[in-house]
Tab-separated table of C-alpha atoms in Angstrom:
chain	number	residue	atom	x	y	z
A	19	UNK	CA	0.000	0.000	0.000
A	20	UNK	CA	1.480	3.407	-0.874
A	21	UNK	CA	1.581	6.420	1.320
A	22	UNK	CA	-1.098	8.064	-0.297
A	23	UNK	CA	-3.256	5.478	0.167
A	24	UNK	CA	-2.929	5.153	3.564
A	25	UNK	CA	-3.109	9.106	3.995
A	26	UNK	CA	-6.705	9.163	1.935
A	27	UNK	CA	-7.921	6.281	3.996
A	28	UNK	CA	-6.798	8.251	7.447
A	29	UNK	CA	-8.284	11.549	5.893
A	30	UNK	CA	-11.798	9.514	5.350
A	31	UNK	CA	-11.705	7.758	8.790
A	32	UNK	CA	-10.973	11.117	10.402
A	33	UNK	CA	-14.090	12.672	8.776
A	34	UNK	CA	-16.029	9.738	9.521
A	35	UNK	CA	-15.068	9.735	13.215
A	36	UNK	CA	-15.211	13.907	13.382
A	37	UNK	CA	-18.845	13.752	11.646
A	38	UNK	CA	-20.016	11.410	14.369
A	39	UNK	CA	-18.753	13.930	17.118
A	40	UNK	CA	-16.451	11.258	18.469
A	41	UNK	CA	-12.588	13.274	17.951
A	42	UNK	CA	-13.776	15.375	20.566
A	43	UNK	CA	-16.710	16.623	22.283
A	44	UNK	CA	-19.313	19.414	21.052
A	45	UNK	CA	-20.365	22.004	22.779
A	46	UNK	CA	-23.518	21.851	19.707
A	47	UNK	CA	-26.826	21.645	21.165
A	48	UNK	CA	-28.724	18.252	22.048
A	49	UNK	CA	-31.065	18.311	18.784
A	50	UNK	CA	-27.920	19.513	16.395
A	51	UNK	CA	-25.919	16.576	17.681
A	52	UNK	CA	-28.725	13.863	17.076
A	53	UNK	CA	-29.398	15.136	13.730
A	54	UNK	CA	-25.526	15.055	12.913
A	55	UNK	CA	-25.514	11.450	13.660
A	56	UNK	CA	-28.593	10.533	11.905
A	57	UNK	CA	-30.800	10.100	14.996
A	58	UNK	CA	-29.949	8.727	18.719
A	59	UNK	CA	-31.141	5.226	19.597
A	60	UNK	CA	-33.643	4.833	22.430
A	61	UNK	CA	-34.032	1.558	24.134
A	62	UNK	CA	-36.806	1.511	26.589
A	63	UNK	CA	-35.602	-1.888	28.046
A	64	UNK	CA	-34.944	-0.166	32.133
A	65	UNK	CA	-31.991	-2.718	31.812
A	66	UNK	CA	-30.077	-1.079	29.472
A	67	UNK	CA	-31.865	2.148	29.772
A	68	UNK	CA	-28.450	4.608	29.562
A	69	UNK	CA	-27.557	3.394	26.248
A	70	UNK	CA	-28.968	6.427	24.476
A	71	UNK	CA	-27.740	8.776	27.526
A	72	UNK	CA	-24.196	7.216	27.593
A	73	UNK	CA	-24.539	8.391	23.471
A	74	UNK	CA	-24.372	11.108	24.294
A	75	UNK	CA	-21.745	11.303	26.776
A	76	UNK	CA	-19.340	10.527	24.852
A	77	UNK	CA	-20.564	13.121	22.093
A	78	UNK	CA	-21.521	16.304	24.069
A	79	UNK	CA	-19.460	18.539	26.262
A	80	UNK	CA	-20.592	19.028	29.811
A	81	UNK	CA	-23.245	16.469	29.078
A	82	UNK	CA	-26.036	15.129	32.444
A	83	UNK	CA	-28.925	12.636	32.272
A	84	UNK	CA	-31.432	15.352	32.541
A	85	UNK	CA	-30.486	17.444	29.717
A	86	UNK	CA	-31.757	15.024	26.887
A	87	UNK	CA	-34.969	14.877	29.359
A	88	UNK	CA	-35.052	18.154	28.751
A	89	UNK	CA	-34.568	18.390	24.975
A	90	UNK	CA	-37.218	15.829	24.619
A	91	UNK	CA	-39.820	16.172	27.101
A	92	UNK	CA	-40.127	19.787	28.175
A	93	UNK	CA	-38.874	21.718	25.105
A	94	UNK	CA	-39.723	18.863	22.400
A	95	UNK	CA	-36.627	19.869	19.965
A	96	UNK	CA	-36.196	15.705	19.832
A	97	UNK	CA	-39.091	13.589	19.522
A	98	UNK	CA	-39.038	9.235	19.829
A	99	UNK	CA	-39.849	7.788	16.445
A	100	UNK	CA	-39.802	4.383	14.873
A	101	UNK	CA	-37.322	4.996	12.440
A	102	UNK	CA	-34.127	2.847	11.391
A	103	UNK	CA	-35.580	-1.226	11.000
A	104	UNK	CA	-38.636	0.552	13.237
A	105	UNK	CA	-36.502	0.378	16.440
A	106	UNK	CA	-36.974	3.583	18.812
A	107	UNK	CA	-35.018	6.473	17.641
A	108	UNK	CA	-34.962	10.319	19.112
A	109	UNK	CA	-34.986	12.068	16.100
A	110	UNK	CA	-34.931	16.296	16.130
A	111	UNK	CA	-38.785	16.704	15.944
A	112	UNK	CA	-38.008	19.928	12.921
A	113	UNK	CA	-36.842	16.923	10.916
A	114	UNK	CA	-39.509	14.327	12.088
A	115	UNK	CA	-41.364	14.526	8.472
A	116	UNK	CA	-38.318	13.399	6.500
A	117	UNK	CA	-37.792	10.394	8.823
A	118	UNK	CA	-41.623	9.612	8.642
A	119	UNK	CA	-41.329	9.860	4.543
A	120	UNK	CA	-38.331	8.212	3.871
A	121	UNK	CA	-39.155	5.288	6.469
A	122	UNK	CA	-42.893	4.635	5.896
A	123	UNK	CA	-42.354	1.499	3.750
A	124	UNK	CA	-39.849	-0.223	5.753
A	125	UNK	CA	-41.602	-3.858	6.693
A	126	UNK	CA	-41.281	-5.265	9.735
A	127	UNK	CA	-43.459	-7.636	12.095
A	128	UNK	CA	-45.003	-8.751	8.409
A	129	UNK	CA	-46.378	-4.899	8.031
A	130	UNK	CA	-44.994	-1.584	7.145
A	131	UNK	CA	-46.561	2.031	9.546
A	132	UNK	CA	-48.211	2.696	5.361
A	133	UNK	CA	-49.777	-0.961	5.822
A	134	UNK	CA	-51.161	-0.814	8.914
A	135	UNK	CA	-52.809	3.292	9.334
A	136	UNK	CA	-54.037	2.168	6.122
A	137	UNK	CA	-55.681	-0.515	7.749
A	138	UNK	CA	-56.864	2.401	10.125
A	139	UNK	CA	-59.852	4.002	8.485
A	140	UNK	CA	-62.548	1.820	10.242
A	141	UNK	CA	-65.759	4.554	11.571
A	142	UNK	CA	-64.352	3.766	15.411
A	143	UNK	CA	-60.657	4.647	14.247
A	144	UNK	CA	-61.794	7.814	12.697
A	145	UNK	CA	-64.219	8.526	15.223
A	146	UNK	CA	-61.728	7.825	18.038
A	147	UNK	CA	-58.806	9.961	16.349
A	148	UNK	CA	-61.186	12.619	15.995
A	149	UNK	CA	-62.090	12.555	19.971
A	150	UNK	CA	-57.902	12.008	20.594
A	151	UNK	CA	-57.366	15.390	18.257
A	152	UNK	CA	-59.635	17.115	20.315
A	153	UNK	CA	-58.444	16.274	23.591
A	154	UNK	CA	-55.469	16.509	22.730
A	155	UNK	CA	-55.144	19.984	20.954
A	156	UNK	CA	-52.673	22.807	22.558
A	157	UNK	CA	-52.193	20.544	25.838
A	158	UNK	CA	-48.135	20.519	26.789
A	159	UNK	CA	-45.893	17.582	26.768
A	160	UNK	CA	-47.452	14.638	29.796
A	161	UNK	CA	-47.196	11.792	31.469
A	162	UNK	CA	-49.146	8.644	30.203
A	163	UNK	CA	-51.616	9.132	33.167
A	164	UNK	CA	-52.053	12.862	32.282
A	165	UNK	CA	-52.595	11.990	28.954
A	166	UNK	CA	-55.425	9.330	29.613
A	167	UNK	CA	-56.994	11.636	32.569
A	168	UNK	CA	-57.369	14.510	29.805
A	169	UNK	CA	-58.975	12.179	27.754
A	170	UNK	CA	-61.382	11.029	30.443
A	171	UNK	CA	-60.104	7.116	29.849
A	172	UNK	CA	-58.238	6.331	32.639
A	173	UNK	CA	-60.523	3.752	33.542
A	174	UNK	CA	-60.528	2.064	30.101
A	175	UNK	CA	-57.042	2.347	30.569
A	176	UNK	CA	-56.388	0.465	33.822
A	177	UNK	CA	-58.793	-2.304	32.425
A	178	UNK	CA	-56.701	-2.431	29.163
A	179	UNK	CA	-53.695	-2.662	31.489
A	180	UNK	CA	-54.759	-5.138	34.097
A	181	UNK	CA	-55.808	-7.385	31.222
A	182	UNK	CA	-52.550	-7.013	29.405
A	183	UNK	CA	-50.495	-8.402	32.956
A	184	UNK	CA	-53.098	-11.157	33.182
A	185	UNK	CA	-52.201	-12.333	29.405
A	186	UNK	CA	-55.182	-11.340	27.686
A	187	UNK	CA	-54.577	-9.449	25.064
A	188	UNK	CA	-58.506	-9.597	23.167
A	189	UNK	CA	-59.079	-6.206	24.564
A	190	UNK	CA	-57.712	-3.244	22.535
A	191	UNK	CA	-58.549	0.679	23.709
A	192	UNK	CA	-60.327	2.504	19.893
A	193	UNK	CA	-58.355	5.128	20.436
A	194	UNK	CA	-54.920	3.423	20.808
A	195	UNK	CA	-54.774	2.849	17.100
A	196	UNK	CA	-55.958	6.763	16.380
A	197	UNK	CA	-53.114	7.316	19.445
A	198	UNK	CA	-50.376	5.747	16.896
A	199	UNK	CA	-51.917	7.042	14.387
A	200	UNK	CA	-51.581	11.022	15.503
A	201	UNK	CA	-48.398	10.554	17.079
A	202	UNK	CA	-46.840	9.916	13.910
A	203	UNK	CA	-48.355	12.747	11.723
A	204	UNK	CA	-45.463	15.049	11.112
A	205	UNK	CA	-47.960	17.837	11.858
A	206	UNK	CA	-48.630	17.261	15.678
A	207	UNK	CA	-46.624	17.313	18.960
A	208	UNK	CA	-44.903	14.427	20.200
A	209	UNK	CA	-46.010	12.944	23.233
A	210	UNK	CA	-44.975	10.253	25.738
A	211	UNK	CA	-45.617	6.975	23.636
A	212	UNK	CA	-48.564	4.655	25.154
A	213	UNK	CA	-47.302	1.471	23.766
């Protein structure tokens, strides 16, 4: 191998490494980083649960826990999204849409998200995304329990749950389809996911 080749192929790995923040760490905000790196994993597994922090870590300058909390939950400039083989992602929620787009078709679980909202336009999906929209409309970011008190269907909720730990699984909330369903159109807030 000549010298050249050796100095092009340290040149590309440098850019490589430099693009992914890794040579050293950026004092770039939270949402600039993740989009620089093509979104930030999120694994909701509590075992493993730092994965996405410890990402950033080793990316941003000064970095805590509670700042990505922060970016994501109370300021929404990232926003969870099954993206990449429709694992959990944070993606920056300004470049949601172009996730969503590019990403729709991607088939997994024997269905792609175009497959199954298509699937999605029964009268008591539309009726039930209609009620969510409503309920829904100009509220801030909450909690799972917020979200089904504003709704008025926390006690749908604790049946649906309470039947899920006892293995039955016949019982499925109307509006948790229409939930998906708005959560993913690039034109709404991001909230806590349900599911």
């Amino acid at each position: 191998m000549s010298n050249g080749a050796y100095d092009e192929k340290s040149v590309i790995r440098n850019v490589i490494i430099s693009s992914q923040h890794l040579d050293k760490k950026s004092s770039n905000r939270i949402e600039d980083i993740v989009s620089d790196i093509c979104g930030l994993q999120y694994d909701p597994n509590p075992t493993i649960h730092l994965n996405h922090y410890m990402m950033l870590w080793n990316r941003k300058k000064d970095f805590a826990a509670p700042d990505l909390d922060v970016a994501a939950y109370k300021e929404f400039k990232i926003t969870e999204a099954f993206t990449f083989k429709r694992n959990m992602f944070f993606v920056p929620t300004n470049e949601f849409a172009i996730y969503r787009a590019a990403l729709k078709d991607v088939v997994r679980w024997g269905s792609s998200d175009e497959s199954w909202l298509a699937a999605a336009n029964s009268p008591s999906d539309l009726a039930a995304e209609e009620e969510l929209k409503k309920g829904l409309k100009d509220q801030p970011g909450m909690t799972t329990n917020q979200i089904w008190e504003c709704l008025h269907l926390s006690d749908e909720w604790d049946a649906y749950v309470k039947g899920r730990r006892a293995g039955d699984f016949s019982f499925e909330l109307p509006i948790s389809r229409a939930y998906i369903s708005y959560n993913r159109n690039p034109d709404c807030r991001s909230y806590a996911f349900l599911f």
